[in-house]
Amino acid sequence: MIIPTIPGFRHILKGIWWPLLLMFIWDVLITLLYFAQPERYQEFQSSALSRTTLTLFGTVIVLFLGFRSNSAYARWWEGRVLWGLMINASRNITRLALSCIDSADARARELREAMVVNQAAYVHILRCQLRGTDRSEPAYRLLPPERAERVLAYTNAANALLNENGRLAGQALAHGYIDTIQQSRMEAVNVDIANSQGGMERIKKTPLPMQYRFFPQLFVRLFCILLPIGIAPYLGIFTPIGSSLVALMFLAALHIGDELVDPFANNAHDLPLEAMCTTIEIDLMESIDRPAPPATQPVKGVLW
């Protein structure tokens, strides 16, 4: 996620510089063609592509892009809300484990610390599953080797850890460390965590409909191709500059929408999952007096 209010120019150009360069070359060719035969060019332009046609076409494209960007941002914001719920639920399950399993017995201490560490590992493994990165690093870093191997054997390792915490709560009940009401409260928090994970997986595995992705891409590129043809008689030698600036705005809006569609990817515009998971890990590790990692810092204006 980009932190500064005004993003750097490289963030704007990343992903669109190549089509923008092609558009600029096309603009230059159209401008040279106009100056080579201005009379025939104006005759063709006035009969085939008027300013009214370009204006109407551009208006329709703006409506397409606005609707698409709103849909993409809604997915991005829903992902952020779900991760906010995950942060709160992680703190809640930790508080319940520490306050309910309050026996000084060594077995009780082992159970509550295992629940807390499991939750810290859970959010990191869930982050890796959503981003498609290696999930073994946080598993072996936070969990005992035998537990990490057992969890990673599952296709959905995050869900396996959530089930593990449910079993630990059952063991605490069987040993008499908690009562049924306390176990039910822990299970309710685990249900909230599972619901948040399910919502994230729904966003991740359900792309925007094909029409939302294909038609804006097609119309924006077609408009950028037609634009210099229509404005060359009015801008003259400045046609490549004016047309490229308009293309930059349309392509940037298109590219940002593409990146917001998947809020859990690993791009500059996506959610800072690593920072949020590290925040959870810090809170949980400090609650059981274990070393906590430093907070994640922005890298060149981007929080990952």
Short mmCIF file of N, CA and C in Angstrom, two decimals, residues 208-268:
data_model
loop_
_atom_site.label_atom_id
_atom_site.label_comp_id
_atom_site.label_asym_id
_atom_site.label_seq_id
_atom_site.Cartn_x
_atom_site.Cartn_y
_atom_site.Cartn_z
N LEU A 208 -13.46 -10.41 -11.01
CA LEU A 208 -14.53 -9.63 -11.62
C LEU A 208 -15.03 -10.35 -12.86
N PRO A 209 -16.31 -10.20 -13.21
CA PRO A 209 -16.81 -10.83 -14.44
C PRO A 209 -15.98 -10.40 -15.66
N MET A 210 -15.96 -11.28 -16.63
CA MET A 210 -15.13 -11.05 -17.81
C MET A 210 -15.46 -9.72 -18.49
N GLN A 211 -16.76 -9.34 -18.50
CA GLN A 211 -17.15 -8.10 -19.17
C GLN A 211 -16.53 -6.89 -18.50
N TYR A 212 -16.40 -6.93 -17.17
CA TYR A 212 -15.80 -5.82 -16.44
C TYR A 212 -14.32 -5.67 -16.76
N ARG A 213 -13.69 -6.77 -17.16
CA ARG A 213 -12.25 -6.73 -17.43
C ARG A 213 -11.95 -6.50 -18.91
N PHE A 214 -12.73 -7.12 -19.79
CA PHE A 214 -12.40 -7.08 -21.22
C PHE A 214 -12.81 -5.76 -21.88
N PHE A 215 -14.05 -5.34 -21.69
CA PHE A 215 -14.54 -4.17 -22.43
C PHE A 215 -13.83 -2.87 -22.05
N PRO A 216 -13.57 -2.57 -20.78
CA PRO A 216 -12.80 -1.35 -20.49
C PRO A 216 -11.42 -1.38 -21.14
N GLN A 217 -10.75 -2.54 -21.10
CA GLN A 217 -9.44 -2.64 -21.75
C GLN A 217 -9.55 -2.34 -23.24
N LEU A 218 -10.54 -2.92 -23.89
CA LEU A 218 -10.72 -2.74 -25.33
C LEU A 218 -11.05 -1.29 -25.67
N PHE A 219 -12.01 -0.71 -24.95
CA PHE A 219 -12.47 0.63 -25.29
C PHE A 219 -11.41 1.69 -25.01
N VAL A 220 -10.66 1.53 -23.92
CA VAL A 220 -9.61 2.51 -23.61
C VAL A 220 -8.55 2.51 -24.70
N ARG A 221 -8.11 1.35 -25.13
CA ARG A 221 -7.08 1.29 -26.16
C ARG A 221 -7.60 1.79 -27.51
N LEU A 222 -8.85 1.49 -27.82
CA LEU A 222 -9.42 1.99 -29.06
C LEU A 222 -9.53 3.51 -29.03
N PHE A 223 -9.92 4.05 -27.90
CA PHE A 223 -10.03 5.51 -27.78
C PHE A 223 -8.66 6.17 -27.92
N CYS A 224 -7.64 5.58 -27.30
CA CYS A 224 -6.29 6.15 -27.40
C CYS A 224 -5.76 6.11 -28.82
N ILE A 225 -6.19 5.11 -29.60
CA ILE A 225 -5.77 5.04 -31.00
C ILE A 225 -6.48 6.11 -31.84
N LEU A 226 -7.75 6.33 -31.57
CA LEU A 226 -8.52 7.30 -32.36
C LEU A 226 -8.27 8.74 -31.96
N LEU A 227 -7.85 8.96 -30.69
CA LEU A 227 -7.72 10.32 -30.19
C LEU A 227 -6.79 11.21 -31.02
N PRO A 228 -5.56 10.79 -31.35
CA PRO A 228 -4.69 11.69 -32.12
C PRO A 228 -5.25 11.99 -33.52
N ILE A 229 -6.00 11.05 -34.09
CA ILE A 229 -6.60 11.30 -35.40
C ILE A 229 -7.59 12.45 -35.32
N GLY A 230 -8.34 12.50 -34.22
CA GLY A 230 -9.34 13.53 -34.09
C GLY A 230 -8.82 14.89 -33.66
N ILE A 231 -7.71 14.93 -32.94
CA ILE A 231 -7.25 16.22 -32.38
C ILE A 231 -6.06 16.80 -33.13
N ALA A 232 -5.49 16.07 -34.09
CA ALA A 232 -4.32 16.58 -34.81
C ALA A 232 -4.57 17.92 -35.49
N PRO A 233 -5.74 18.14 -36.14
CA PRO A 233 -5.96 19.46 -36.76
C PRO A 233 -6.05 20.61 -35.77
N TYR A 234 -6.30 20.32 -34.52
CA TYR A 234 -6.48 21.37 -33.52
C TYR A 234 -5.22 21.61 -32.69
N LEU A 235 -4.46 20.55 -32.43
CA LEU A 235 -3.25 20.70 -31.62
C LEU A 235 -1.99 20.79 -32.47
N GLY A 236 -2.04 20.32 -33.68
CA GLY A 236 -0.89 20.40 -34.56
C GLY A 236 0.31 19.66 -34.02
N ILE A 237 1.44 20.36 -33.91
CA ILE A 237 2.68 19.73 -33.47
C ILE A 237 2.62 19.24 -32.03
N PHE A 238 1.68 19.78 -31.25
CA PHE A 238 1.55 19.37 -29.85
C PHE A 238 0.63 18.15 -29.67
N THR A 239 0.21 17.57 -30.77
CA THR A 239 -0.69 16.40 -30.69
C THR A 239 -0.10 15.25 -29.88
N PRO A 240 1.18 14.85 -30.09
CA PRO A 240 1.72 13.74 -29.29
C PRO A 240 1.69 14.01 -27.79
N ILE A 241 1.93 15.27 -27.40
CA ILE A 241 1.93 15.60 -25.97
C ILE A 241 0.52 15.52 -25.40
N GLY A 242 -0.42 16.19 -26.08
CA GLY A 242 -1.79 16.20 -25.58
C GLY A 242 -2.41 14.82 -25.57
N SER A 243 -2.22 14.07 -26.63
CA SER A 243 -2.80 12.74 -26.71
C SER A 243 -2.18 11.79 -25.69
N SER A 244 -0.86 11.89 -25.49
CA SER A 244 -0.19 11.02 -24.53
C SER A 244 -0.62 11.31 -23.09
N LEU A 245 -0.87 12.58 -22.79
CA LEU A 245 -1.34 12.93 -21.44
C LEU A 245 -2.72 12.32 -21.18
N VAL A 246 -3.60 12.41 -22.18
CA VAL A 246 -4.92 11.79 -22.02
C VAL A 246 -4.79 10.28 -21.89
N ALA A 247 -3.93 9.67 -22.71
CA ALA A 247 -3.71 8.23 -22.63
C ALA A 247 -3.16 7.84 -21.27
N LEU A 248 -2.26 8.68 -20.71
CA LEU A 248 -1.71 8.41 -19.39
C LEU A 248 -2.81 8.34 -18.34
N MET A 249 -3.76 9.27 -18.39
CA MET A 249 -4.84 9.28 -17.40
C MET A 249 -5.72 8.04 -17.53
N PHE A 250 -6.09 7.69 -18.76
CA PHE A 250 -6.95 6.53 -18.96
C PHE A 250 -6.24 5.23 -18.60
N LEU A 251 -4.99 5.09 -19.03
CA LEU A 251 -4.25 3.86 -18.75
C LEU A 251 -3.95 3.71 -17.26
N ALA A 252 -3.68 4.84 -16.57
CA ALA A 252 -3.43 4.78 -15.13
C ALA A 252 -4.68 4.33 -14.38
N ALA A 253 -5.85 4.89 -14.76
CA ALA A 253 -7.10 4.47 -14.13
C ALA A 253 -7.37 2.99 -14.38
N LEU A 254 -7.07 2.55 -15.59
CA LEU A 254 -7.26 1.14 -15.93
C LEU A 254 -6.33 0.24 -15.13
N HIS A 255 -5.07 0.67 -14.99
CA HIS A 255 -4.08 -0.14 -14.28
C HIS A 255 -4.38 -0.21 -12.78
N ILE A 256 -4.77 0.90 -12.19
CA ILE A 256 -5.09 0.90 -10.76
C ILE A 256 -6.28 -0.01 -10.48
N GLY A 257 -7.27 0.03 -11.36
CA GLY A 257 -8.41 -0.88 -11.21
C GLY A 257 -7.98 -2.33 -11.28
N ASP A 258 -7.05 -2.64 -12.19
CA ASP A 258 -6.55 -4.02 -12.28
C ASP A 258 -5.89 -4.48 -10.99
N GLU A 259 -5.15 -3.58 -10.34
CA GLU A 259 -4.44 -3.97 -9.13
C GLU A 259 -5.36 -4.02 -7.91
N LEU A 260 -6.39 -3.17 -7.87
CA LEU A 260 -7.30 -3.18 -6.72
C LEU A 260 -8.23 -4.38 -6.75
N VAL A 261 -8.41 -5.00 -7.91
CA VAL A 261 -9.31 -6.15 -8.01
C VAL A 261 -8.89 -7.27 -7.07
N ASP A 262 -7.58 -7.50 -6.94
CA ASP A 262 -7.05 -8.53 -6.03
C ASP A 262 -6.31 -7.82 -4.90
N PRO A 263 -6.99 -7.52 -3.78
CA PRO A 263 -6.34 -6.77 -2.71
C PRO A 263 -5.29 -7.56 -1.95
N PHE A 264 -5.20 -8.88 -2.19
CA PHE A 264 -4.27 -9.71 -1.44
C PHE A 264 -3.03 -10.08 -2.24
N ALA A 265 -2.85 -9.48 -3.40
CA ALA A 265 -1.64 -9.72 -4.17
C ALA A 265 -0.46 -8.97 -3.53
N ASN A 266 0.65 -8.98 -4.19
CA ASN A 266 1.87 -8.42 -3.60
C ASN A 266 2.36 -7.22 -4.42
N ASN A 267 1.44 -6.29 -4.71
CA ASN A 267 1.76 -5.10 -5.47
C ASN A 267 1.68 -3.86 -4.59
N ALA A 268 2.15 -2.74 -5.14
CA ALA A 268 2.22 -1.51 -4.34
C ALA A 268 0.85 -1.01 -3.91
#
